[in-house]
Amino acid sequence: QVNLVESGGGLARTGGSLRLSCEVSGRIDSGGTMAWFRQIPGKEREFVAAFSLRYGSVRYSDSVRGRFTISTDNAKNTLYLQMNYLKPADTAAYFCATRSASLGNTYASEPSYDYWGQGTQVTVSS
């Protein structure tokens, strides 16, 4: 069983920064993918960033590319999302997820992920 626990959310001002963490427990596939999604109430979950555990390749949504950075610390079994130049439009609940499939072309597909964290709220004030 894989358990994911997010932390690091909170309140930030426009232009500010936050770093989210996702602590992983249990065995995950070393060839799989880890990702961040976000969700606003009443809307579908939206892809933010993905990380290939085998190759270290990354993917970003157009809305965060150049501002957010996804990374891992294998020694700490932790996934990070460094968020810079925050905007009010970044306000959402952020979720980390993992799957056994490689990055491929489906990394932005929510149903393709096997395990999810409970989410952490990020609120950006104008």
XYZ file of N, CA, C and O in Angstrom:
504
model
N 0.840 -1.184 0.000
C 0.000 0.000 0.000
C 0.881 1.243 0.000
O 1.868 1.310 0.716
N 0.525 2.210 -0.822
C 1.262 3.462 -0.930
C 0.449 4.562 -0.265
O -0.764 4.675 -0.475
N 1.113 5.361 0.526
C 0.460 6.477 1.192
C 1.194 7.772 0.846
O 2.432 7.826 0.902
N 0.432 8.789 0.470
C 1.008 10.081 0.103
C 0.439 11.149 1.019
O -0.786 11.223 1.193
N 1.313 11.983 1.561
C 0.868 13.035 2.464
C 1.479 14.361 2.026
O 2.700 14.535 2.075
N 0.616 15.300 1.627
C 1.079 16.611 1.203
C 1.173 17.572 2.390
O 0.443 17.428 3.379
N 2.060 18.545 2.254
C 2.189 19.617 3.236
C 2.773 20.832 2.545
O 3.234 20.741 1.396
N 2.767 21.960 3.244
C 3.403 23.159 2.722
C 2.464 24.191 2.139
O 2.885 25.278 1.752
N 1.188 23.858 2.064
C 0.238 24.836 1.560
C 0.035 25.978 2.546
O 0.510 25.937 3.679
N -0.658 27.002 2.095
C -0.917 28.142 2.970
C -1.304 29.360 2.166
O -1.740 29.252 1.023
N -1.117 30.512 2.785
C -1.482 31.784 2.175
C -0.230 32.487 1.673
O 0.780 32.545 2.382
N -0.287 33.001 0.456
C 0.824 33.750 -0.120
C 0.273 34.968 -0.851
O -0.897 34.987 -1.247
N 1.119 35.955 -1.042
C 0.737 37.127 -1.807
C 1.092 36.924 -3.273
O 1.948 36.093 -3.608
N 0.460 37.667 -4.142
C 0.822 37.631 -5.558
C 2.303 37.947 -5.711
O 2.810 38.907 -5.112
N 2.988 37.118 -6.497
C 4.417 37.268 -6.689
C 5.260 36.510 -5.683
O 6.478 36.426 -5.828
N 4.617 35.949 -4.677
C 5.340 35.221 -3.640
C 5.615 33.780 -4.028
O 5.358 33.358 -5.164
N 6.135 33.036 -3.069
C 6.537 31.654 -3.301
C 6.041 30.741 -2.188
O 5.871 31.174 -1.039
N 5.836 29.480 -2.548
C 5.552 28.417 -1.594
C 6.223 27.149 -2.110
O 6.388 26.982 -3.322
N 6.554 26.244 -1.198
C 7.055 24.939 -1.602
C 6.186 23.859 -0.973
O 6.081 23.790 0.262
N 5.588 23.065 -1.836
C 4.783 21.941 -1.382
C 5.649 20.688 -1.301
O 6.555 20.495 -2.109
N 5.328 19.858 -0.333
C 6.006 18.571 -0.177
C 4.990 17.452 -0.198
O 3.847 17.638 0.236
N 5.417 16.309 -0.683
C 4.575 15.108 -0.699
C 5.443 13.949 -0.205
O 6.329 13.484 -0.922
N 5.186 13.524 1.014
C 5.961 12.430 1.598
C 5.334 11.104 1.202
O 4.129 10.899 1.367
N 6.169 10.217 0.695
C 5.718 8.935 0.175
C 6.117 7.818 1.124
O 7.280 7.732 1.540
N 5.179 6.977 1.470
C 5.489 5.766 2.217
C 4.941 4.573 1.462
O 3.930 4.673 0.765
N 5.622 3.439 1.606
C 5.254 2.269 0.831
C 6.119 2.186 -0.421
O 6.873 3.091 -0.746
N 5.974 1.108 -1.143
C 6.800 0.877 -2.318
C 6.111 1.394 -3.574
O 4.972 1.015 -3.860
N 6.818 2.258 -4.299
C 6.305 2.721 -5.581
C 7.236 2.238 -6.683
O 8.406 1.941 -6.443
N 6.708 2.135 -7.876
C 7.447 1.620 -9.015
C 8.533 2.617 -9.418
O 8.227 3.775 -9.704
N 9.782 2.139 -9.472
C 10.886 3.030 -9.816
C 10.820 3.505 -11.259
O 11.517 4.436 -11.634
N 10.000 2.871 -12.068
C 9.836 3.297 -13.457
C 8.579 4.110 -13.682
O 8.233 4.426 -14.820
N 7.928 4.462 -12.597
C 6.650 5.137 -12.705
C 6.753 6.654 -12.765
O 7.819 7.217 -13.034
N 5.631 7.289 -12.476
C 5.485 8.741 -12.587
C 4.904 9.287 -11.296
O 4.028 8.663 -10.686
N 5.396 10.442 -10.906
C 4.760 11.186 -9.818
C 4.332 12.540 -10.363
O 4.985 13.083 -11.258
N 3.251 13.064 -9.815
C 2.692 14.280 -10.393
C 1.993 15.125 -9.341
O 1.650 14.644 -8.248
N 1.773 16.366 -9.697
C 0.944 17.298 -8.942
C -0.250 17.688 -9.800
O -0.088 17.991 -10.985
N -1.408 17.690 -9.177
C -2.637 18.204 -9.763
C -3.198 19.258 -8.816
O -2.810 19.328 -7.656
N -4.138 20.044 -9.302
C -4.817 21.005 -8.445
C -6.286 21.062 -8.806
O -6.684 20.716 -9.919
N -7.082 21.515 -7.848
C -8.517 21.527 -8.047
C -9.155 22.709 -7.334
O -8.877 22.962 -6.153
N -10.015 23.390 -8.071
C -10.848 24.457 -7.517
C -12.230 23.853 -7.290
O -12.699 23.064 -8.111
N -12.908 24.220 -6.193
C -14.250 23.658 -5.945
C -15.167 23.834 -7.151
O -15.232 24.922 -7.740
N -15.839 22.755 -7.519
C -16.783 22.814 -8.627
C -16.151 22.573 -9.983
O -16.859 22.541 -10.993
N -14.825 22.404 -10.007
C -14.137 22.161 -11.280
C -13.390 20.834 -11.232
O -13.112 20.293 -10.158
N -13.028 20.334 -12.395
C -12.271 19.095 -12.473
C -10.830 19.330 -12.017
O -10.308 20.441 -12.068
N -10.214 18.222 -11.587
C -8.826 18.296 -11.184
C -7.955 18.587 -12.417
O -8.150 17.991 -13.482
N -6.989 19.480 -12.239
C -6.181 19.970 -13.355
C -4.731 19.552 -13.184
O -4.162 19.694 -12.086
N -4.120 19.067 -14.241
C -2.713 18.680 -14.216
C -1.825 19.908 -14.020
O -2.069 20.961 -14.628
N -0.779 19.747 -13.195
C 0.169 20.836 -12.951
C 1.561 20.450 -13.435
O 2.169 21.160 -14.219
N 2.094 19.316 -12.926
C 3.462 18.923 -13.259
C 3.639 17.437 -13.027
O 2.957 16.857 -12.178
N 4.560 16.821 -13.789
C 4.839 15.402 -13.655
C 6.334 15.154 -13.688
O 7.090 15.920 -14.298
N 6.743 14.045 -13.039
C 8.158 13.711 -12.904
C 8.352 12.234 -13.187
O 7.667 11.396 -12.590
N 9.268 11.912 -14.098
C 9.592 10.515 -14.402
C 10.587 10.002 -13.369
O 11.702 10.527 -13.245
N 10.205 8.969 -12.638
C 11.076 8.439 -11.594
C 12.303 7.732 -12.173
O 13.342 7.650 -11.520
N 12.207 7.250 -13.388
C 13.338 6.522 -13.968
C 14.360 7.480 -14.575
O 15.558 7.314 -14.389
N 13.874 8.475 -15.289
C 14.780 9.325 -16.064
C 14.902 10.745 -15.527
O 15.767 11.494 -15.961
N 14.022 11.136 -14.635
C 14.066 12.496 -14.130
C 13.472 13.520 -15.075
O 13.595 14.721 -14.841
N 12.825 13.063 -16.133
C 12.180 13.994 -17.063
C 10.995 14.666 -16.381
O 10.343 14.063 -15.522
N 10.710 15.883 -16.792
C 9.591 16.625 -16.194
C 8.673 17.171 -17.280
O 9.083 17.383 -18.419
N 7.426 17.370 -16.889
C 6.426 17.991 -17.760
C 5.642 19.004 -16.928
O 5.388 18.779 -15.758
N 5.229 20.087 -17.578
C 4.460 21.121 -16.899
C 3.260 21.528 -17.745
O 3.300 21.478 -18.971
N 2.226 21.988 -17.067
C 1.125 22.599 -17.785
C 1.579 23.969 -18.276
O 2.498 24.581 -17.712
N 0.923 24.464 -19.301
C 1.287 25.771 -19.851
C 1.112 26.879 -18.809
O 1.856 27.854 -18.813
N 0.156 26.712 -17.922
C -0.157 27.773 -16.969
C 0.908 27.941 -15.877
O 0.957 28.983 -15.226
N 1.752 26.920 -15.668
C 2.753 27.014 -14.597
C 4.185 26.940 -15.106
O 5.128 27.192 -14.335
N 4.366 26.601 -16.367
C 5.725 26.439 -16.900
C 6.516 27.739 -16.731
O 6.030 28.813 -17.027
N 7.737 27.606 -16.240
C 8.574 28.776 -16.006
C 8.415 29.360 -14.613
O 9.235 30.190 -14.194
N 7.380 28.952 -13.881
C 7.156 29.470 -12.525
C 7.267 28.364 -11.471
O 7.711 28.630 -10.350
N 6.837 27.161 -11.828
C 6.839 26.046 -10.882
C 7.936 25.052 -11.272
O 8.256 24.886 -12.450
N 8.482 24.370 -10.258
C 9.492 23.343 -10.484
C 9.155 22.107 -9.667
O 8.973 22.201 -8.448
N 9.081 20.960 -10.340
C 8.826 19.696 -9.674
C 10.162 18.970 -9.486
O 11.023 18.993 -10.373
N 10.338 18.354 -8.327
C 11.592 17.646 -8.058
C 11.347 16.589 -6.998
O 10.277 16.553 -6.372
N 12.346 15.732 -6.801
C 12.246 14.702 -5.776
C 13.529 14.666 -4.947
O 14.588 15.116 -5.394
N 13.392 14.157 -3.745
C 14.529 13.841 -2.893
C 14.375 12.366 -2.537
O 13.583 12.012 -1.660
N 15.089 11.526 -3.251
C 14.913 10.084 -3.073
C 15.277 9.624 -1.673
O 14.667 8.705 -1.119
N 16.280 10.275 -1.088
C 16.697 9.888 0.254
C 15.582 10.134 1.272
O 15.474 9.422 2.270
N 14.756 11.139 0.994
C 13.676 11.478 1.918
C 12.336 10.956 1.434
O 11.304 11.205 2.073
N 12.343 10.249 0.287
C 11.082 9.756 -0.282
C 10.051 10.876 -0.377
O 8.893 10.717 0.048
N 10.478 11.987 -0.920
C 9.608 13.153 -0.963
C 9.592 13.768 -2.351
O 10.632 13.871 -3.016
N 8.413 14.179 -2.763
C 8.201 14.930 -3.997
C 7.944 16.375 -3.625
O 7.245 16.638 -2.639
N 8.509 17.305 -4.400
C 8.330 18.725 -4.121
C 7.694 19.442 -5.295
O 7.786 19.019 -6.433
N 7.080 20.575 -4.977
C 6.644 21.507 -6.001
C 6.998 22.903 -5.512
O 6.369 23.419 -4.588
N 8.047 23.473 -6.101
C 8.434 24.850 -5.796
C 7.607 25.775 -6.663
O 7.654 25.679 -7.896
N 6.862 26.657 -6.030
C 5.967 27.547 -6.749
C 6.431 28.984 -6.546
O 6.406 29.495 -5.420
N 6.851 29.621 -7.623
C 7.315 31.012 -7.595
C 6.392 31.893 -8.423
O 5.626 31.389 -9.249
N 6.480 33.195 -8.206
C 5.670 34.160 -8.952
C 4.193 33.752 -8.923
O 3.528 33.701 -9.966
N 3.712 33.468 -7.757
C 2.346 32.996 -7.604
C 1.340 34.054 -8.039
O 1.565 35.264 -7.886
N 0.214 33.560 -8.567
C -0.877 34.402 -9.021
C -2.158 33.973 -8.296
O -2.271 32.813 -7.879
N -3.138 34.859 -8.203
C -4.419 34.445 -7.617
C -5.015 33.235 -8.331
O -5.697 32.421 -7.701
N -4.756 33.097 -9.633
C -5.286 31.953 -10.391
C -4.671 30.628 -9.949
O -5.175 29.559 -10.320
N -3.601 30.670 -9.156
C -2.998 29.440 -8.639
C -3.711 28.936 -7.389
O -3.382 27.851 -6.890
N -4.648 29.709 -6.881
C -5.398 29.291 -5.695
C -6.176 28.013 -5.979
O -6.972 27.955 -6.915
N -5.911 26.985 -5.178
C -6.538 25.674 -5.384
C -6.074 24.730 -4.290
O -5.128 25.039 -3.552
N -6.712 23.570 -4.227
C -6.180 22.465 -3.440
C -5.221 21.692 -4.333
O -5.566 21.366 -5.469
N -4.040 21.418 -3.820
C -2.999 20.729 -4.594
C -2.851 19.301 -4.092
O -2.753 19.068 -2.883
N -2.808 18.367 -5.049
C -2.730 16.943 -4.744
C -1.514 16.338 -5.420
O -1.235 16.639 -6.580
N -0.821 15.454 -4.711
C 0.211 14.665 -5.365
C -0.357 13.286 -5.671
O -1.311 12.829 -5.020
N 0.230 12.659 -6.682
C -0.259 11.367 -7.147
C 0.902 10.567 -7.711
O 1.910 11.132 -8.137
N 0.716 9.255 -7.754
C 1.727 8.403 -8.353
C 1.066 7.269 -9.120
O -0.073 6.887 -8.821
N 1.779 6.746 -10.086
C 1.301 5.614 -10.862
C 2.497 4.774 -11.284
O 3.622 5.267 -11.313
N 2.245 3.536 -11.667
C 3.333 2.656 -12.071
C 3.739 2.881 -13.519
O 4.845 2.507 -13.916
N 2.868 3.473 -14.324
C 3.180 3.706 -15.732
C 4.238 4.796 -15.877
O 4.321 5.721 -15.066
N 5.021 4.686 -16.933
C 6.037 5.683 -17.223
C 5.382 6.973 -17.705
O 4.168 7.042 -17.900
N 6.206 7.981 -17.928
C 5.705 9.309 -18.275
C 4.818 9.255 -19.513
O 3.662 9.685 -19.480
N 5.319 8.731 -20.613
C 4.558 8.561 -21.847
C 3.815 9.807 -22.262
O 4.289 10.926 -22.075
N 2.616 9.561 -22.833
C 1.790 10.662 -23.310
C 0.553 10.881 -22.463
O -0.281 11.722 -22.806
N 0.431 10.128 -21.382
C -0.785 10.194 -20.557
C -0.524 10.798 -19.187
O -1.363 10.686 -18.301
N 0.610 11.463 -19.011
C 0.987 11.965 -17.687
C -0.001 12.992 -17.143
O -0.050 13.220 -15.944
N -0.773 13.636 -17.997
C -1.723 14.650 -17.541
C -3.115 14.078 -17.271
O -4.030 14.827 -16.916
N -3.249 12.780 -17.405
C -4.549 12.138 -17.256
C -4.782 11.733 -15.809
O -4.126 10.825 -15.290
N -5.750 12.376 -15.158
C -6.029 12.074 -13.756
C -6.379 10.609 -13.515
O -5.861 10.005 -12.566
N -7.235 9.991 -14.337
C -7.623 8.595 -14.062
C -6.468 7.603 -14.166
O -6.596 6.467 -13.689
N -5.369 8.008 -14.767
C -4.258 7.070 -14.959
C -3.418 6.892 -13.700
O -2.547 6.030 -13.663
N -3.684 7.690 -12.667
C -2.891 7.617 -11.438
C -3.546 6.690 -10.433
O -4.771 6.672 -10.280
N -2.687 5.946 -9.731
C -3.163 4.893 -8.850
C -3.374 5.360 -7.409
O -4.268 4.867 -6.719
N -2.520 6.257 -6.943
C -2.570 6.680 -5.550
C -2.556 8.202 -5.476
O -1.850 8.867 -6.242
N -3.299 8.706 -4.477
C -3.439 10.154 -4.299
C -3.271 10.518 -2.834
O -3.631 9.746 -1.938
N -2.755 11.735 -2.617
C -2.742 12.294 -1.281
C -4.058 12.974 -0.973
O -4.964 13.009 -1.815
N -4.147 13.534 0.217
C -5.409 14.152 0.660
C -5.520 15.613 0.244
O -6.593 16.209 0.348
N -4.410 16.194 -0.214
C -4.437 17.573 -0.701
C -3.979 18.589 0.323
O -4.090 18.368 1.536
N -3.465 19.702 -0.165
C -3.086 20.832 0.679
C -3.537 22.106 -0.027
O -3.377 22.246 -1.239
N -4.120 23.025 0.738
C -4.719 24.228 0.155
C -3.680 25.320 -0.031
O -2.898 25.626 0.885
N -3.698 25.922 -1.207
C -2.874 27.090 -1.510
C -3.803 28.239 -1.863
O -4.687 28.090 -2.720
N -3.627 29.362 -1.191
C -4.433 30.545 -1.443
C -3.505 31.715 -1.718
O -2.624 32.015 -0.902
N -3.704 32.351 -2.861
C -2.859 33.473 -3.253
C -3.718 34.733 -3.277
O -4.713 34.805 -4.005
N -3.334 35.701 -2.491
C -4.097 36.945 -2.404
C -3.537 37.969 -3.392
O -2.342 37.988 -3.693
N -4.431 38.817 -3.877
C -4.023 39.845 -4.854
C -3.510 41.083 -4.154
O -3.636 41.226 -2.938
